[in-house]
PDB file of C-alpha atoms and ligand atoms in Angstrom:
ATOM      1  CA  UNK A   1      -0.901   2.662 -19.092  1.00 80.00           C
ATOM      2  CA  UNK A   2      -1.781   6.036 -20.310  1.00 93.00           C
ATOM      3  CA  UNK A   3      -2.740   7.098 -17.098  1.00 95.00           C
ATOM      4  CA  UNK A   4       0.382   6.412 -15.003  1.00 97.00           C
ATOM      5  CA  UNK A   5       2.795   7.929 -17.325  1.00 96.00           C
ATOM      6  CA  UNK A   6       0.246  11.349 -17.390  1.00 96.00           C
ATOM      7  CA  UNK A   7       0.054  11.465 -13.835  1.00 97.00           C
ATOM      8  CA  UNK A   8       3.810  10.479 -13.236  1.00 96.00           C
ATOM      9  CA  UNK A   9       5.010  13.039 -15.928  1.00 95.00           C
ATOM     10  CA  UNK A  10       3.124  16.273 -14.739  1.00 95.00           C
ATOM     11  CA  UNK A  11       3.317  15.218 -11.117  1.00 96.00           C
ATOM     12  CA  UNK A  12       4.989  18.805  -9.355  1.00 96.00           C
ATOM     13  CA  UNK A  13       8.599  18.569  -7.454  1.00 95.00           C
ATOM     14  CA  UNK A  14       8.776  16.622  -4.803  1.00 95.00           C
ATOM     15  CA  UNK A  15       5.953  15.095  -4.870  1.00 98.00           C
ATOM     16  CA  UNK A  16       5.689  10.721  -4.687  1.00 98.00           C
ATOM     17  CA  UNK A  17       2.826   8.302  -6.046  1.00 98.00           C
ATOM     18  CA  UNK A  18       2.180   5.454  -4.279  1.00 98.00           C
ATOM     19  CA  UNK A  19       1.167   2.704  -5.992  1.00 98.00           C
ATOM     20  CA  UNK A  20      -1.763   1.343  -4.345  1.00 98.00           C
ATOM     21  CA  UNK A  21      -1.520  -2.361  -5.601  1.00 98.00           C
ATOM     22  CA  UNK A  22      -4.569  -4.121  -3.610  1.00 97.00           C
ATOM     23  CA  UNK A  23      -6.488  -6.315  -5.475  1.00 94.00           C
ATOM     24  CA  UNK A  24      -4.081  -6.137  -8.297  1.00 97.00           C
ATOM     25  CA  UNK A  25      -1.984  -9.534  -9.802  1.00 97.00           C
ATOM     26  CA  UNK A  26       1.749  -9.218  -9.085  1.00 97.00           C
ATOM     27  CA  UNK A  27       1.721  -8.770 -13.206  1.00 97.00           C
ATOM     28  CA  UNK A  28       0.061  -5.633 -12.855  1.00 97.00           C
ATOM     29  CA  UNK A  29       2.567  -4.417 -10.336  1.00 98.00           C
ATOM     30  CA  UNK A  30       5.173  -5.389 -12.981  1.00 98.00           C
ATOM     31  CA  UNK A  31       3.763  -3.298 -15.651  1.00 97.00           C
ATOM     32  CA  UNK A  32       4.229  -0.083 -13.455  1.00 97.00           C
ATOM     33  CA  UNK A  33       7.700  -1.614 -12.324  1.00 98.00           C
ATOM     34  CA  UNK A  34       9.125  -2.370 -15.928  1.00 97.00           C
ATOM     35  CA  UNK A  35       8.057   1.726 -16.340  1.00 96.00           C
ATOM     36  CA  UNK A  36       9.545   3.123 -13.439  1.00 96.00           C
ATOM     37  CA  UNK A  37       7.219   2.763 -10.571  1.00 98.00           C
ATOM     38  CA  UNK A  38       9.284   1.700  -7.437  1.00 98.00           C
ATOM     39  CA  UNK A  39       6.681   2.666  -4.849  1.00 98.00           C
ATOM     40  CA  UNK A  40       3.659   0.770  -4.011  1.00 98.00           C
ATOM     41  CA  UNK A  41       0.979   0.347  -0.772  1.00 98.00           C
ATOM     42  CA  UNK A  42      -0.753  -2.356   0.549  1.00 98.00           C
ATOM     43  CA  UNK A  43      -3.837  -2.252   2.680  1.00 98.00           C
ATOM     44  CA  UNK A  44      -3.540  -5.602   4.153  1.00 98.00           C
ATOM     45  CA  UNK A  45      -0.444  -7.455   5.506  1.00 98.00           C
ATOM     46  CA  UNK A  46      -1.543 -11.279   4.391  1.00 98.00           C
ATOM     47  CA  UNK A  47      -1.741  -9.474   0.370  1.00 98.00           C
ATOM     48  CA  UNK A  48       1.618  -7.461   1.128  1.00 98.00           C
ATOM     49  CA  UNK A  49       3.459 -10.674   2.395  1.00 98.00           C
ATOM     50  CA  UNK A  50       1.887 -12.761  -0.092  1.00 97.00           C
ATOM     51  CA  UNK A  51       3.123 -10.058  -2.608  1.00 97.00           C
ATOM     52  CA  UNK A  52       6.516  -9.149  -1.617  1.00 97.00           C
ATOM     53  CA  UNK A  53       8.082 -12.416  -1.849  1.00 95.00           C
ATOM     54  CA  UNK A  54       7.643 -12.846  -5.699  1.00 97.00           C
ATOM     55  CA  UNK A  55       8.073  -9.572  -6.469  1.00 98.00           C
ATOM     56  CA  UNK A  56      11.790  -7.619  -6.958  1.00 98.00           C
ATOM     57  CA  UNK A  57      13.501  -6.941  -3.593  1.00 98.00           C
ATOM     58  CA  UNK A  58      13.779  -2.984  -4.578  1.00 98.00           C
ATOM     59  CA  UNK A  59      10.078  -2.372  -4.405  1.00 98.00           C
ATOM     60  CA  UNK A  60       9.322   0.442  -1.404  1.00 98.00           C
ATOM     61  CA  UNK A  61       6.750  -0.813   0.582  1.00 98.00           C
ATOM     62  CA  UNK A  62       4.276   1.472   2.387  1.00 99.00           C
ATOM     63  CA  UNK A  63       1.349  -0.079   4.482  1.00 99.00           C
ATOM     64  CA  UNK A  64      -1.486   2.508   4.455  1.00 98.00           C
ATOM     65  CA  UNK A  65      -4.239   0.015   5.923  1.00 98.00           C
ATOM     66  CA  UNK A  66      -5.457  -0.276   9.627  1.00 97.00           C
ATOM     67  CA  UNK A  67      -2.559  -2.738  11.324  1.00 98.00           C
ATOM     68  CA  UNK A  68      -3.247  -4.174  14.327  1.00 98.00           C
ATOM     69  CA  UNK A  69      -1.004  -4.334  16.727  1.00 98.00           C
ATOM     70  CA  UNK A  70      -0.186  -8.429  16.534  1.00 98.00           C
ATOM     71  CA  UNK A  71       0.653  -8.369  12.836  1.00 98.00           C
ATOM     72  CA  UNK A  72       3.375  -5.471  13.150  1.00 98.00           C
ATOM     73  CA  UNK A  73       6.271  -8.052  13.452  1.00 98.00           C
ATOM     74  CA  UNK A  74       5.611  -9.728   9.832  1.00 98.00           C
ATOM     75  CA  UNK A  75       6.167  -6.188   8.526  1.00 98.00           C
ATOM     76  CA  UNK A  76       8.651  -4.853  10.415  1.00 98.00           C
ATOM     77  CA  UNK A  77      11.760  -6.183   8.715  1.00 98.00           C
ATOM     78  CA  UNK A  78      11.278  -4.503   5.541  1.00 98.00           C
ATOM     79  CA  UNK A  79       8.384  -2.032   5.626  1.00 98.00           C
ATOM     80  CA  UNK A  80       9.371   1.495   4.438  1.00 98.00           C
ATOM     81  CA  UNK A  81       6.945   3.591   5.364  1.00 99.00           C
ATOM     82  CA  UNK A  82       3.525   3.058   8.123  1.00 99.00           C
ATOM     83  CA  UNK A  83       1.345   5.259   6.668  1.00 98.00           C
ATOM     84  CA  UNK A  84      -1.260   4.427   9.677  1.00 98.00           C
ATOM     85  CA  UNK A  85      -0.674   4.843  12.604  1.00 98.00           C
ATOM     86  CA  UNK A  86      -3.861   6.325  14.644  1.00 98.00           C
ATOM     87  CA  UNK A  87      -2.660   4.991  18.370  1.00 98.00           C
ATOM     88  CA  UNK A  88      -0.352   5.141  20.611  1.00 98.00           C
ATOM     89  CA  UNK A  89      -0.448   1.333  21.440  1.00 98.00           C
ATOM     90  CA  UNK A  90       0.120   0.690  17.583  1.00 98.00           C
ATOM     91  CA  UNK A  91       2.976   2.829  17.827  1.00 98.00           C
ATOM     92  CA  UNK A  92       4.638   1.564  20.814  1.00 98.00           C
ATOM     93  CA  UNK A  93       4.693  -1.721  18.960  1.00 98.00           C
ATOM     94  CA  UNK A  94       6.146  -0.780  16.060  1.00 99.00           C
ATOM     95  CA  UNK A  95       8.874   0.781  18.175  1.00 99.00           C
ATOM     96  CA  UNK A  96       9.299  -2.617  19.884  1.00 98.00           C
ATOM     97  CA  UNK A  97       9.154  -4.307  16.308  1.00 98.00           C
ATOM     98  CA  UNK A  98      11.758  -2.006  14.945  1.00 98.00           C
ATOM     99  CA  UNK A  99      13.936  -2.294  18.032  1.00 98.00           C
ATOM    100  CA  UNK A 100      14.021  -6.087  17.516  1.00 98.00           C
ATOM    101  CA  UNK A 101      14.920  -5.759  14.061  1.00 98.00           C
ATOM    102  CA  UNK A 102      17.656  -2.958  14.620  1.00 98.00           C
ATOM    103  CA  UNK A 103      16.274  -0.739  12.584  1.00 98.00           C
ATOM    104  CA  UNK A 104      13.849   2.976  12.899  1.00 98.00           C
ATOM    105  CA  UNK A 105      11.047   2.146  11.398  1.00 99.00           C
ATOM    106  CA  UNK A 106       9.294   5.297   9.257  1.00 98.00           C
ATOM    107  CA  UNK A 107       5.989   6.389   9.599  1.00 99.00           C
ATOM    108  CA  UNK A 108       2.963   8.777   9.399  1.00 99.00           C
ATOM    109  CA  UNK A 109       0.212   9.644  11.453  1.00 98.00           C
ATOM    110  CA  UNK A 110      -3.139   9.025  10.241  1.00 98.00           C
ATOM    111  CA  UNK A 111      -5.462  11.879  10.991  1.00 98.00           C
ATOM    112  CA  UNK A 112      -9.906  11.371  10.846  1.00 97.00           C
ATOM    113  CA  UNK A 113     -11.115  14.490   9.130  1.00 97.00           C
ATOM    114  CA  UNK A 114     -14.083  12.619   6.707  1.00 96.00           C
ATOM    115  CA  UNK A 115     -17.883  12.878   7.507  1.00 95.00           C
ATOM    116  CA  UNK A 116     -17.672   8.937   7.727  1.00 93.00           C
ATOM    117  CA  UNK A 117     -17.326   7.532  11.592  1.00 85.00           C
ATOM    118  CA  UNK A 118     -15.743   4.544  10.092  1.00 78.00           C
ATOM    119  CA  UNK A 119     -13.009   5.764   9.019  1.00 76.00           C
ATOM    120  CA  UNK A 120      -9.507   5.371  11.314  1.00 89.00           C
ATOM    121  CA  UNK A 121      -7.306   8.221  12.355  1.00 97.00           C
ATOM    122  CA  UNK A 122      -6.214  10.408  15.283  1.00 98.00           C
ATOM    123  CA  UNK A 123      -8.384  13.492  16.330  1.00 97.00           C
ATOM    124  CA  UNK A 124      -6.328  16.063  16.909  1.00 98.00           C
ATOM    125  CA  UNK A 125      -6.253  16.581  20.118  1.00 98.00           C
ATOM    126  CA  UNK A 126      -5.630  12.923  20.521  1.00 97.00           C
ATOM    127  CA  UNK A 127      -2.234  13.511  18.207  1.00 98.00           C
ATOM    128  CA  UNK A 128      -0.835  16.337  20.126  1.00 98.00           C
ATOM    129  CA  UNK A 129      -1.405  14.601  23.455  1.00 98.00           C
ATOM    130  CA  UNK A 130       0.341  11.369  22.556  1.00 98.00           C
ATOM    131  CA  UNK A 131       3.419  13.863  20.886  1.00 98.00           C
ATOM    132  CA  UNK A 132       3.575  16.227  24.405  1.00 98.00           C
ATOM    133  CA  UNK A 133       3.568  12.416  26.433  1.00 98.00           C
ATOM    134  CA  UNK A 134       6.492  10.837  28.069  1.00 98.00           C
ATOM    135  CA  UNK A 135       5.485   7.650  26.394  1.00 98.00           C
ATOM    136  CA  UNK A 136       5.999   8.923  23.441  1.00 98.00           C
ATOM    137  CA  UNK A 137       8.911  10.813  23.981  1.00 98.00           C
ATOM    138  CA  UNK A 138      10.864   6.915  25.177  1.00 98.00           C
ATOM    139  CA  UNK A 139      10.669   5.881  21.774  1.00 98.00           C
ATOM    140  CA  UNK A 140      13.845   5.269  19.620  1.00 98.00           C
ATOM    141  CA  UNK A 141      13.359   3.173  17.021  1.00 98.00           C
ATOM    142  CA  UNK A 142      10.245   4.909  14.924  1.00 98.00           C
ATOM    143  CA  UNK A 143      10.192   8.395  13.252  1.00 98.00           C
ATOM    144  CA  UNK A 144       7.386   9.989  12.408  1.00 98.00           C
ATOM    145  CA  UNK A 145       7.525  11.821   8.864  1.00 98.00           C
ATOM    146  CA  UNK A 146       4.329  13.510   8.663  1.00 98.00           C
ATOM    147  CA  UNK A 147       0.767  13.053   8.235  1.00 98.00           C
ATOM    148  CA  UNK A 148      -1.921  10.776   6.287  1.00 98.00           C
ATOM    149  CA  UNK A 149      -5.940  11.052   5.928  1.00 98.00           C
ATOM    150  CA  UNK A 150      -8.246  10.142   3.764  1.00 97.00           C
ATOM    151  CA  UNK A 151     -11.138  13.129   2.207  1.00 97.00           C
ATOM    152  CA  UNK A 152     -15.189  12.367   2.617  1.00 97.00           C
ATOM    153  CA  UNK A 153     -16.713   9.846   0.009  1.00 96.00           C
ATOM    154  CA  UNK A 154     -18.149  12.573  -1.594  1.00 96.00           C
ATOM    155  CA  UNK A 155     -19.156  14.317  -5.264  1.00 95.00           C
ATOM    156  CA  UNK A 156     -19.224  17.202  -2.522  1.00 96.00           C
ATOM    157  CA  UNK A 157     -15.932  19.316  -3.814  1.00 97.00           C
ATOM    158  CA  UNK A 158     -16.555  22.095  -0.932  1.00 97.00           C
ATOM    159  CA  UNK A 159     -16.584  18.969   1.386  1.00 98.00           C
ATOM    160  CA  UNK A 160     -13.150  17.109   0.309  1.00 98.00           C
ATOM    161  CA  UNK A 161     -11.695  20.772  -0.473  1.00 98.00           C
ATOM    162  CA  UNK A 162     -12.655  21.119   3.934  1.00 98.00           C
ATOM    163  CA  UNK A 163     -10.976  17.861   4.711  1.00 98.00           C
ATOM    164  CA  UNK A 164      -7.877  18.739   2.312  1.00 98.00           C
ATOM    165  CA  UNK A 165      -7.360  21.742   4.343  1.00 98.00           C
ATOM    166  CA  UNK A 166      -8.266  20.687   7.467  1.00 98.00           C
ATOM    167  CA  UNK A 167      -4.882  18.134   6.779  1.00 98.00           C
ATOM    168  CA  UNK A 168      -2.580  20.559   5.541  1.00 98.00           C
ATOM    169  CA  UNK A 169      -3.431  22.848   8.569  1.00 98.00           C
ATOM    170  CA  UNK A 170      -2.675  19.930  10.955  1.00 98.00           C
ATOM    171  CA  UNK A 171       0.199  19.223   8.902  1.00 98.00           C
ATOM    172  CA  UNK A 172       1.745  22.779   9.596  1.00 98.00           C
ATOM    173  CA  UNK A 173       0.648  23.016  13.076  1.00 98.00           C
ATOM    174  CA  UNK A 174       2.234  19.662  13.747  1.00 98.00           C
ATOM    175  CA  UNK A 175       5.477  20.496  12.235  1.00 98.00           C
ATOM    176  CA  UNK A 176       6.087  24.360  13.885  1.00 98.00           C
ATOM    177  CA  UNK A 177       4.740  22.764  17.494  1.00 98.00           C
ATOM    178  CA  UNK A 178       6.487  19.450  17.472  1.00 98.00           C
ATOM    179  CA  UNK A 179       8.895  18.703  14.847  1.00 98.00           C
ATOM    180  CA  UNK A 180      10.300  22.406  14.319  1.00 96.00           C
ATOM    181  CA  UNK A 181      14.109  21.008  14.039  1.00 93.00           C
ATOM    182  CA  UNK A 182      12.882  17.504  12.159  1.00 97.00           C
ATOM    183  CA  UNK A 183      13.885  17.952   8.735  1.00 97.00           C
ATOM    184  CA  UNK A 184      12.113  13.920   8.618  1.00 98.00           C
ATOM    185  CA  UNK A 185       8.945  15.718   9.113  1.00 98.00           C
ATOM    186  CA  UNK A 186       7.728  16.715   5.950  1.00 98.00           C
ATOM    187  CA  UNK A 187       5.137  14.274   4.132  1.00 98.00           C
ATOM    188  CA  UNK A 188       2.027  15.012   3.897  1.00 99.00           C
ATOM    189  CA  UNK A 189      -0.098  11.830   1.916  1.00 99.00           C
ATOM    190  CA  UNK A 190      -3.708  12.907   0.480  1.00 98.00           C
ATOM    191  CA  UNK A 191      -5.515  12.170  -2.566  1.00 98.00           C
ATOM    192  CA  UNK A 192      -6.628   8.910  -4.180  1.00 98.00           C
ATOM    193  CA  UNK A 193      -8.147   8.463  -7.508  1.00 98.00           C
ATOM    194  CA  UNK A 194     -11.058  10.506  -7.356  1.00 97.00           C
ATOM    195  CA  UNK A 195      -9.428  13.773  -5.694  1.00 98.00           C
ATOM    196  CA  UNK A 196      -5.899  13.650  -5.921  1.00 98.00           C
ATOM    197  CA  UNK A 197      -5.637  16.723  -8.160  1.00 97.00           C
ATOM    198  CA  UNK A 198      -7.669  18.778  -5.168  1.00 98.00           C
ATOM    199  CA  UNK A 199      -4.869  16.849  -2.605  1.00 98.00           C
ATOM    200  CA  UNK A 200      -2.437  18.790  -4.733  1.00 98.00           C
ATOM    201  CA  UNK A 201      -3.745  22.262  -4.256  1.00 98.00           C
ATOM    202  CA  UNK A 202      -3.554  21.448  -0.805  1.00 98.00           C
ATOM    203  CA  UNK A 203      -0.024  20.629  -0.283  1.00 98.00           C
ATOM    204  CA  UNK A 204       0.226  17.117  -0.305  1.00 98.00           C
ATOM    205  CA  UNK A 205       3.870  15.646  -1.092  1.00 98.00           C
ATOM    206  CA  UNK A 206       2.261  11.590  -1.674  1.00 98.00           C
ATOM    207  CA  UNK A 207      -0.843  11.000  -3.538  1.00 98.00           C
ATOM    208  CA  UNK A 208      -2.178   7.197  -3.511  1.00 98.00           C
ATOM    209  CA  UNK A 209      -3.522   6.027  -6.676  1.00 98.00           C
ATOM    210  CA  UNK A 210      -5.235   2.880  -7.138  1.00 98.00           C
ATOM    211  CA  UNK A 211      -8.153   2.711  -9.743  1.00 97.00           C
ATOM    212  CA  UNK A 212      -7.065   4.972 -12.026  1.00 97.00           C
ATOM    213  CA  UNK A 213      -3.568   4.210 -13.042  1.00 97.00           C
ATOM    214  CA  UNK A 214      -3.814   0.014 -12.768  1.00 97.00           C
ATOM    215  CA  UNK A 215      -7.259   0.784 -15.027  1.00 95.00           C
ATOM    216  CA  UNK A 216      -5.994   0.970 -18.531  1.00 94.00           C
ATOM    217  CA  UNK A 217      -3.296  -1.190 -18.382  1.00 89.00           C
TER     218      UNK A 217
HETATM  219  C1  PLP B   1      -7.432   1.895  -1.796  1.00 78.64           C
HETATM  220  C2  PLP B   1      -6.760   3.041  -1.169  1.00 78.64           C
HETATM  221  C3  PLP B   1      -6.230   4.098  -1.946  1.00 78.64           C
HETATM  222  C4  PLP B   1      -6.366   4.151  -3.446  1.00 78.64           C
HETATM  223  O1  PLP B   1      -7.697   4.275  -3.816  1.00 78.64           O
HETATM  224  P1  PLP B   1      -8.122   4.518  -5.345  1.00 78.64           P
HETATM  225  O2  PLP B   1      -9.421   5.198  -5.242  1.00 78.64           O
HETATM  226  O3  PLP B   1      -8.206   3.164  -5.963  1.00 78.64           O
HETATM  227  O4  PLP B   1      -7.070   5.372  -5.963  1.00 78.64           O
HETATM  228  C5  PLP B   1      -5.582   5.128  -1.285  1.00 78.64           C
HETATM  229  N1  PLP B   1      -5.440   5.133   0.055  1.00 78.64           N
HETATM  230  C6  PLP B   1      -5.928   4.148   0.837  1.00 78.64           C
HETATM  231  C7  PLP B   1      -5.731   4.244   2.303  1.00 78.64           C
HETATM  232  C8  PLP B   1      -6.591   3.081   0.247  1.00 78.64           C
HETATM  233  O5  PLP B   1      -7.077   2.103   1.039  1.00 78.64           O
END
C-alpha cells in the first residue's frame, strides 16, 4: 500500500484522489477504505451496482465512464459525482433522473483534447453552445462542478503537457464566461497513473488513480 499512503500524504490542498476501483475485488477497495480512502470511480454501472451493495454505505461514488442515457436511473439515487457527461441528451436525463429522485445530481463535463478519436468528450465549442442554450438553462436538478478529460496515450510529455493545458484553459474560460458567481464550479479532474504528477502542474483539483495505488497492495 506504499503507494496510496505516498500519493495521499504529499497530495497539495485541496486536491481529491479518486479511487478508480474497476477491475478490482471489493477486498481491495477495503484495503484503501480501512486506510482512509472514502472516494472511489467506476467506469461501468453493472461493476458499480454490483459493487456498492456489499460495500459500506459512506463510500462517494463518482462514475467517470461513458453512461448512456438508459442506465442513468440505476445511478441516480446515490451517485455523487458524473464525471462524464459529453451531451446534452445525457444531461437532460440525468436532470430528469435527479428530478425523480428529489435530489441535484453533481457533475462534470467531459472535455476531448487527446490525439485518440475514440475517446468521449465535448469539443469546445460544443460545451459553450449547450451552456449559452435555453435547454440548458431549464434544468434544475443537475449542477455542473467543473471539468474532466483524459491526456493522449502517450510517452510524448510535450503532448500530455498540451492536453493538460489545453483543460485548465477550458477550465478557466468556462468558469469567468459561465459560472462567474458559481462557487460549485471549481473541479477540475486530470491525471491517472501514468501522468498525474504533470495533471498537478496543471491545476487539477481530482486526480484518478487506478494501477498504481491498488498495485502493491
Ligand atoms: C481507468 C481510468 C482511470 C485510472 O487509470 P489508471 O491508469 O489505472 O490510473 C482514470 N480515469 C478514467 C476515466 C479511467 O477509465
Amino acid at each position: 500500500m506504499n503507494n496510496f499512503i505516498k500519493i495521499k500524504n504529499t497530495l497539495p490542498e485541496g486536491v481529491n484522489m479518486i479511487a478508480v476501483s474497476k477491475y478490482q475485488p471489493n477486498e481491495h477497495v477495503m484495503r484503501l477504505y480501512e486506510s482512509g480512502q472514502r472516494v472511489f470511480g467506476e467506469n461501468k454501472v453493472q461493476d458499480l451496482l454490483a459493487k456498492k451493495d456489499l460495500l459500506p454505505a459512506d463510500i462517494e461514488w463518482h462514475f467517470i465512464g461513458h453512461l448512456q442515457t438508459n442506465k442513468v436511473k440505476q445511478i441516480a439515487p446515490f451517485i455523487h459525482l458524473i464525471q462524464s457527461v459529453d451531451s446534452l441528451k445525457l444531461l437532460q436525463e440525468i436532470n430528469k433522473q435527479g428530478e425523480r429522485n428529489g435530489r441535484v445530481i453533481r457533475c462534470l463535463l467531459q472535455f476531448h483534447v487527446a490525439e485518440e478519436e475514440t475517446k468521449f468528450g465535448f469539443e469546445y465549442q460544443e460545451a459553450v453552445e449547450m451552456l449559452a442554450s435555453a435547454e440548458y438553462a431549464q434544468l434544475q436538478n443537475i449542477e455542473i462542478c467543473g471539468i474532466m478529460g483524459m491526456a493522449s496515450n502517450t510517452e510524448r510529455k510535450d503532448r500530455i503537457e498540451k492536453d493538460f493545458s489545453q483543460l485548465q484553459a477550458y477550465f478557466k474560460k468556462i468558469k469567468t464566461d459561465y459560472f462567474a458567481e458559481k462557487a460549485y464550479f471549481s473541479q477540475l479532474s486530470m491525471g491517472m497513473s501514468s501522468d498525474y504528477e504533470l495533471a498537478l502542474r496543471y491545476g487539477a483539483t481530482m486526480i484518478r488513480l487506478g494501477s498504481l495505488i491498488f498495485s502493491d497492495l
